[in-house]
mmCIF file of C-alpha atoms in Angstrom:
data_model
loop_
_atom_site.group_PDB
_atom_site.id
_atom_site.type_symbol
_atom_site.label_atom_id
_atom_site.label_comp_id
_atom_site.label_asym_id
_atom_site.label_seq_id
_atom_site.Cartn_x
_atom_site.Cartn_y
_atom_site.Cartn_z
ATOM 1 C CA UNK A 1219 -24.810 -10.667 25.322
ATOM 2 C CA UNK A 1220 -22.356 -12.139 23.122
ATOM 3 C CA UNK A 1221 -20.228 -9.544 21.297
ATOM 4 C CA UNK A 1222 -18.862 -12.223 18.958
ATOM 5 C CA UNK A 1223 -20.621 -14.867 17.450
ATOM 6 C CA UNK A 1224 -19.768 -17.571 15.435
ATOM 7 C CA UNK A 1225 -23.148 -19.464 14.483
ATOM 8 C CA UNK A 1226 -21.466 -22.487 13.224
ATOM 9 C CA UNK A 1227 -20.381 -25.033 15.743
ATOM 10 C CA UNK A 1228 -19.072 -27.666 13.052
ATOM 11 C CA UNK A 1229 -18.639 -27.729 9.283
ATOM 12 C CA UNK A 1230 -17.624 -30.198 7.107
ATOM 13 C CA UNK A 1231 -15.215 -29.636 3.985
ATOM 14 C CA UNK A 1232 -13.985 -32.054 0.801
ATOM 15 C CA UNK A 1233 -10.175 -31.945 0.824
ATOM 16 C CA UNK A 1234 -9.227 -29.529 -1.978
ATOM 17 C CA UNK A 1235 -12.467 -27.649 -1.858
ATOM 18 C CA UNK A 1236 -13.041 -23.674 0.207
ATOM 19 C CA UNK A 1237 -13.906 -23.851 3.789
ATOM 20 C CA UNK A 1238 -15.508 -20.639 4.502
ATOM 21 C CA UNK A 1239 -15.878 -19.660 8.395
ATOM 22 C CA UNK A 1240 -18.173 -17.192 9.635
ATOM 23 C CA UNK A 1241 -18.093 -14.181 12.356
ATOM 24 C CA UNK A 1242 -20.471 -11.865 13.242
ATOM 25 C CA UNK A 1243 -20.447 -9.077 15.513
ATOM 26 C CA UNK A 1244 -22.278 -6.375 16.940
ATOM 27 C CA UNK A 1245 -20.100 -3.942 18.208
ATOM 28 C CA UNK A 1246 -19.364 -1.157 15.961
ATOM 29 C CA UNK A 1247 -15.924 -0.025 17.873
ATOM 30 C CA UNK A 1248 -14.263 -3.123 17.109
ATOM 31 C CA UNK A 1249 -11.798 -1.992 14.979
ATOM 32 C CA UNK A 1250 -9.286 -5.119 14.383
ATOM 33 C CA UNK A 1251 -10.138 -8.843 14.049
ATOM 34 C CA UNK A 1252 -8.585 -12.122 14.286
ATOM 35 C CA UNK A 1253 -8.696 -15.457 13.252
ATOM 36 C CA UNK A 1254 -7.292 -18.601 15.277
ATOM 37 C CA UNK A 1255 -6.697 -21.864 15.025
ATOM 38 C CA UNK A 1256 -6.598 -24.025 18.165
ATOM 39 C CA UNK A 1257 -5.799 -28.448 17.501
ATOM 40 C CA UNK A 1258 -6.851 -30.216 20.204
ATOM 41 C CA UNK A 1259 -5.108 -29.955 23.771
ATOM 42 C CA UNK A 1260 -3.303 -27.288 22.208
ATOM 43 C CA UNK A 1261 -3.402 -23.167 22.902
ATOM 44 C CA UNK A 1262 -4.880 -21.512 19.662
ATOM 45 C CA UNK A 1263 -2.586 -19.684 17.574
ATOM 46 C CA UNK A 1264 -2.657 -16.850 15.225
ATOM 47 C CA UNK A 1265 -3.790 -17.167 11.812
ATOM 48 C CA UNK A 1266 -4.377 -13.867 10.491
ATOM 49 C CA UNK A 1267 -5.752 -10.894 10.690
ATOM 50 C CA UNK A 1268 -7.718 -7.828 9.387
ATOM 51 C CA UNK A 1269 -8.090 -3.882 10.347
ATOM 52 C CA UNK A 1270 -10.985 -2.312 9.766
ATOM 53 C CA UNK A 1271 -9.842 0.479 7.634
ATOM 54 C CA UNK A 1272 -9.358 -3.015 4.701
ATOM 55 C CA UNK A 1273 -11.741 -5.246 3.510
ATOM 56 C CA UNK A 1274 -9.904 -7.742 2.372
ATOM 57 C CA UNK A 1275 -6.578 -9.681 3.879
ATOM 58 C CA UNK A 1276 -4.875 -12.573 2.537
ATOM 59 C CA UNK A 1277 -1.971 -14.970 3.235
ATOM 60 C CA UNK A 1278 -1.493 -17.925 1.094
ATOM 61 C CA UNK A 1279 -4.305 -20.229 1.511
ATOM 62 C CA UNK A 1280 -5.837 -18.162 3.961
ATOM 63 C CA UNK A 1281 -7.916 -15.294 3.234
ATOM 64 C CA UNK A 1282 -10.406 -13.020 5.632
ATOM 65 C CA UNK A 1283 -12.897 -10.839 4.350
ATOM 66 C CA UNK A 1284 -14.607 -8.123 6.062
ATOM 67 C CA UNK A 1285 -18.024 -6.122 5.553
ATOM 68 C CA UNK A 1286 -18.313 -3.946 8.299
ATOM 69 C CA UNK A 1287 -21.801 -2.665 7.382
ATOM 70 C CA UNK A 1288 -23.130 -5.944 8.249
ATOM 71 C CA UNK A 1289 -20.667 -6.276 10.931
ATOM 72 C CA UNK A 1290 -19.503 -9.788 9.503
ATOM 73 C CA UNK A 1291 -16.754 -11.162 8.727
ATOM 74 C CA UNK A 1292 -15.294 -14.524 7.099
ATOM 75 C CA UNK A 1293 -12.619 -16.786 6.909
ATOM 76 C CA UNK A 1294 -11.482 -18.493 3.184
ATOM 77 C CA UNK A 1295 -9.423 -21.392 3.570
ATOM 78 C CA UNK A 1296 -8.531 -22.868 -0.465
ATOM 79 C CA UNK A 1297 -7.810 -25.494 -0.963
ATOM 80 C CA UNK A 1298 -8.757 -27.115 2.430
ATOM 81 C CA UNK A 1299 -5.901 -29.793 3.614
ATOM 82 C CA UNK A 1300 -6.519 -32.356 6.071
ATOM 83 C CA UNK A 1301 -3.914 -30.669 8.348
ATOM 84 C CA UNK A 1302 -6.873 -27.588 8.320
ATOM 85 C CA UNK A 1303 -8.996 -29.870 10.670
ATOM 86 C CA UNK A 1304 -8.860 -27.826 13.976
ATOM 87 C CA UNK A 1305 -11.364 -25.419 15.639
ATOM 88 C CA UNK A 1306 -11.508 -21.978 14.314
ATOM 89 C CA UNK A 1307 -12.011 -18.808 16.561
ATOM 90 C CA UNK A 1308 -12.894 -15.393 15.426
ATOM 91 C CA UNK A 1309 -11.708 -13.142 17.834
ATOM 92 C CA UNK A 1310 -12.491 -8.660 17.830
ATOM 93 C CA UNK A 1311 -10.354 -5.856 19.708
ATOM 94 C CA UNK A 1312 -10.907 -2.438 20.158
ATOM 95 C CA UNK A 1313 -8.024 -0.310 19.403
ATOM 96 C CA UNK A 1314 -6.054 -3.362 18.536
ATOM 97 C CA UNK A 1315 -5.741 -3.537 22.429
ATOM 98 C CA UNK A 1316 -4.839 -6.762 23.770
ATOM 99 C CA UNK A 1317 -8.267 -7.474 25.070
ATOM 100 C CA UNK A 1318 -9.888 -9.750 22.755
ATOM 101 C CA UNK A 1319 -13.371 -10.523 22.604
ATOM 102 C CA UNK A 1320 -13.460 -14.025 21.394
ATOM 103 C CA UNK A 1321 -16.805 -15.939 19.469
ATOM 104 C CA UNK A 1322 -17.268 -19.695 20.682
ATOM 105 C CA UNK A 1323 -15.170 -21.149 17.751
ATOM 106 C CA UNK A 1324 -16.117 -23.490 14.902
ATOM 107 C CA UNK A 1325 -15.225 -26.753 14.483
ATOM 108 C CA UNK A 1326 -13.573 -27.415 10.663
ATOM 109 C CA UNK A 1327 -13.559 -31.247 9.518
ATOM 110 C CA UNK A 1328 -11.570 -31.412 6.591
ATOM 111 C CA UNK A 1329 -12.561 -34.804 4.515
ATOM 112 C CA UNK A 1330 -10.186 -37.423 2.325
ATOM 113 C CA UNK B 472 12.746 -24.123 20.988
ATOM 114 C CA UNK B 473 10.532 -23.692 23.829
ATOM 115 C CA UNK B 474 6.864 -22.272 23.630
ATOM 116 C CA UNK B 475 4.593 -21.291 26.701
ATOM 117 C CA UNK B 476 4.167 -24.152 29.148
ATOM 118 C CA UNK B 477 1.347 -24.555 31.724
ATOM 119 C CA UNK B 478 1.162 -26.968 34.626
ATOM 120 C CA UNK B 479 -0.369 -29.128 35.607
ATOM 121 C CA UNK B 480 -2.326 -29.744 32.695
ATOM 122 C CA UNK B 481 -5.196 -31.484 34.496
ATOM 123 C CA UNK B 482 -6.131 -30.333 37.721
ATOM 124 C CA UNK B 483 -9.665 -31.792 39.767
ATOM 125 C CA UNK B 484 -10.148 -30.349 42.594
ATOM 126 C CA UNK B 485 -12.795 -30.712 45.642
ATOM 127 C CA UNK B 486 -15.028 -27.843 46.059
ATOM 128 C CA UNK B 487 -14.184 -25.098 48.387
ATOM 129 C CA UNK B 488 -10.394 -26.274 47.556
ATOM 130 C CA UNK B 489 -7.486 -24.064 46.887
ATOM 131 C CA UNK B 490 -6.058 -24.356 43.297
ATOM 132 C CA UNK B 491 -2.605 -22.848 41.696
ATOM 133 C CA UNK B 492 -1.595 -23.015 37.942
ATOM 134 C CA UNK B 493 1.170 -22.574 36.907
ATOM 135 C CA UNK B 494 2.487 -20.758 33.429
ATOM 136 C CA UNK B 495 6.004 -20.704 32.066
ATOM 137 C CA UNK B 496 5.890 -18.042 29.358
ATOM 138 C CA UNK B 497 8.413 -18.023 26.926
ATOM 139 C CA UNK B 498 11.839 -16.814 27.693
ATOM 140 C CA UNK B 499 12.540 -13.178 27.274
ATOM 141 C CA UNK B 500 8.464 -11.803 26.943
ATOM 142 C CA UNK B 501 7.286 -8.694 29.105
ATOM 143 C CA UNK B 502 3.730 -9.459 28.719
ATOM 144 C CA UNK B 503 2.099 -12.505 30.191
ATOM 145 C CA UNK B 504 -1.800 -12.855 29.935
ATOM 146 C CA UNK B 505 -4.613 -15.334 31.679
ATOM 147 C CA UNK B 506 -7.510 -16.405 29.683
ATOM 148 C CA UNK B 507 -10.433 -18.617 31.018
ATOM 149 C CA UNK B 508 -12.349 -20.954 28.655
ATOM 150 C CA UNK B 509 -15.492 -22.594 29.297
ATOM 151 C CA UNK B 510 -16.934 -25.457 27.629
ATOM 152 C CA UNK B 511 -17.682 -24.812 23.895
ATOM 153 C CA UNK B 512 -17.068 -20.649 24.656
ATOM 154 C CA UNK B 513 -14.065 -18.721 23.591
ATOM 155 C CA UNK B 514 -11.557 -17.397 25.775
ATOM 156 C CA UNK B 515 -12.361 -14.743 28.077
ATOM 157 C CA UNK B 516 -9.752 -12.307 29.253
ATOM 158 C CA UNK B 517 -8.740 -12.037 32.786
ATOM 159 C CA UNK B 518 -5.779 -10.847 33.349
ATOM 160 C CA UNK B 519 -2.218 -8.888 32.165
ATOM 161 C CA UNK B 520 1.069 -8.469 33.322
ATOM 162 C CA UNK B 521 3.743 -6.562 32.055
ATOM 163 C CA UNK B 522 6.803 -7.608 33.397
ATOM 164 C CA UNK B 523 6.419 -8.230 37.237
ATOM 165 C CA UNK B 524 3.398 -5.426 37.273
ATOM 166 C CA UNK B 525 -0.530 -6.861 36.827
ATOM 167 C CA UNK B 526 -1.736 -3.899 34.636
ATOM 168 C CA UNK B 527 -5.098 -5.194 33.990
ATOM 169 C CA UNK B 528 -7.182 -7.589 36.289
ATOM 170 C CA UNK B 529 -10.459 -6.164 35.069
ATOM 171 C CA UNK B 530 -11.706 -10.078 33.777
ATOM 172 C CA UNK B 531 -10.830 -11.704 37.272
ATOM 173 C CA UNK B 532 -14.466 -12.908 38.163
ATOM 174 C CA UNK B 533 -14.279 -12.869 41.942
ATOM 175 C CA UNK B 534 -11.910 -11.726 44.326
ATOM 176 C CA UNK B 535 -11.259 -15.672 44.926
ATOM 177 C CA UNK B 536 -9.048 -15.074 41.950
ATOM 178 C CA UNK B 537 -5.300 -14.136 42.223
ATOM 179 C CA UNK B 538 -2.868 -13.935 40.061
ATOM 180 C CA UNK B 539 0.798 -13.084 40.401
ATOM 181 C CA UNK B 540 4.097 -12.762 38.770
ATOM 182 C CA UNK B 541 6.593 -11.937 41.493
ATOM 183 C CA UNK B 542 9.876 -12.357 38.964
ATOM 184 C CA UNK B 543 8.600 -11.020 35.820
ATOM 185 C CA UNK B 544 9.125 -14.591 33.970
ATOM 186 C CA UNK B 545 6.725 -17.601 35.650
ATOM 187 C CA UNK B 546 3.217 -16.574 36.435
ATOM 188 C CA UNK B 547 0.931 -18.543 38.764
ATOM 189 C CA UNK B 548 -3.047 -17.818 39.166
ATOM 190 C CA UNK B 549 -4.315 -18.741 42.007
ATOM 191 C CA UNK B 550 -8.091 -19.727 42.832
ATOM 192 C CA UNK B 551 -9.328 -20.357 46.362
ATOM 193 C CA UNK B 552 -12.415 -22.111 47.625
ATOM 194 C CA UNK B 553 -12.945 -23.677 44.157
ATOM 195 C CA UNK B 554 -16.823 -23.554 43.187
ATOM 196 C CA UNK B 555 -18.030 -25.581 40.363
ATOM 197 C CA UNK B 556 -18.560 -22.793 37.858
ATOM 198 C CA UNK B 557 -14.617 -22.305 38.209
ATOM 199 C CA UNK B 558 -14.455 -25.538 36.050
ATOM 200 C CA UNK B 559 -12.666 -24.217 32.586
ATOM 201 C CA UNK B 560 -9.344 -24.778 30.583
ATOM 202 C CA UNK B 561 -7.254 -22.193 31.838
ATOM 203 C CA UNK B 562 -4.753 -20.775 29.354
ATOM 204 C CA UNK B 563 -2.286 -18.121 29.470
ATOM 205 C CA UNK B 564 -0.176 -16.616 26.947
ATOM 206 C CA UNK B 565 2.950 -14.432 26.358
ATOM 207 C CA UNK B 566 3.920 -11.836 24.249
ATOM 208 C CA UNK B 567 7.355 -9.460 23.746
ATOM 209 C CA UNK B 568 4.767 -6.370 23.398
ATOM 210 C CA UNK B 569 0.997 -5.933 24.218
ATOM 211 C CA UNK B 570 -0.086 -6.670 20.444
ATOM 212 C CA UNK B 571 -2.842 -9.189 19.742
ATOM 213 C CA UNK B 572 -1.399 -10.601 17.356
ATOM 214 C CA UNK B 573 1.883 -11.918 18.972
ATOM 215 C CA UNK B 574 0.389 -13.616 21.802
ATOM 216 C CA UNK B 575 1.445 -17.392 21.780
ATOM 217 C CA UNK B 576 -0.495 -19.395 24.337
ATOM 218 C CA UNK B 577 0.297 -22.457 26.035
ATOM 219 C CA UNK B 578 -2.025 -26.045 26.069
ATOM 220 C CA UNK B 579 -3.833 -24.673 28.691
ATOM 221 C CA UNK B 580 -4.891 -26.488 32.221
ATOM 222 C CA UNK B 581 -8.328 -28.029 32.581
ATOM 223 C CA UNK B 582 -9.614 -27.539 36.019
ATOM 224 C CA UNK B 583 -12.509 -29.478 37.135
ATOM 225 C CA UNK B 584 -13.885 -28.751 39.983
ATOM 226 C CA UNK B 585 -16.267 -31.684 41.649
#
């Protein structure tokens, strides 16, 4: 039973428009949650991130929002650059322990 | 200046083979961790080191897989009598502490196994 799921295995963004990525989970004890960004033959590497105890984080472009009544979460990227085209993974932790429970990632296509 | 490194980055081996992968973590980090990634999944934990000691090897799947870090620097996981379901990218990933969020991972090495 997946713990973490992203439903969205592609989306496709106009350049200077809002890519928004979606996470869902369904454990309530998950307490911290991540976003990554993995290019190809590449390791992912952190984007940002969001405790539970906030709702809302945000670093430059990058923003992550979290409702943790309906266990979801999302990832705002604006204005979407070409250089955003890379797979996104959502990624929960319990405690903010170092195991991470990871969704299958989507895959962001950022268009000229 | 020098991230985590992982050799070799293809590997395809022969079922029922013997397999070691290598990781070079980045100079200087206590924690070293092993991820395995299947085809279109995330990465799944399996397992941690802190320094030379493997805290956690509660994600190994089978007791085919071994992992080590004799030094406390280079790590090498080890997989013997390869069985197709072993195929993955294998990536690992260091840290200076345990947190999530300062775990930098390396390209990874995609095992196939035939």
């Amino acid at each position: 039973d997946q713990q973490v799921k992203q439903n969205s295995p592609s989306l496709s963004v106009q350049e200077g428009r809002i890519s928004i990525l979606n996470c869902d989970y369904t454990n309530s004890m998950f307490d911290y949650f991540l976003w990554y960004k993995k290019y190809p033959a590449e390791g992912p590497t952190f984007l940002i991130s969001i405790s539970s105890i906030k709702d809302k984080n945000e670093d430059g472009r990058f923003t992550v929002f979290l409702n943790k009544s309906a266990k979801h979460l999302s990832l705002h990227i604006v204005p979407s650059q070409p250089g955003d085209s890379a797979v996104y993974f959502c990624a929960a932790s319990m405690d903010s322990n170092y195991q991470l429970i990871w969704g299958a990632g989507t895959k962001l296509i950022i268009k000229p | 200046g020098a991230g985590v490194s992982q050799s070799p980055r293809y590997k395809v081996a022969k079922r029922g083979q013997d397999v070691a992968l290598r990781c070079d973590p980045i100079s200087g980090h206590v924690s070293l961790f092993w991820y395995q990634q299947a085809l279109g999944q995330g990465p799944e934990f399996l397992t941690y080191f802190q320094n030379e000691a493997q805290l956690d090897k509660s994600g190994l799947p089978s007791d085919r897989f071994f992992a080590e870090r004799p030094e406390g620097s280079v790590s090498t996981l080890k997989i013997q009598r390869t069985q197709q379901e072993d195929s993955a990218v294998y990536l690992c990933a260091s840290s200076e502490g345990t947190s999530v969020e300062t775990q930098y991972f390396g390209p990874g090495t995609r095992l196939l196994v035939l």
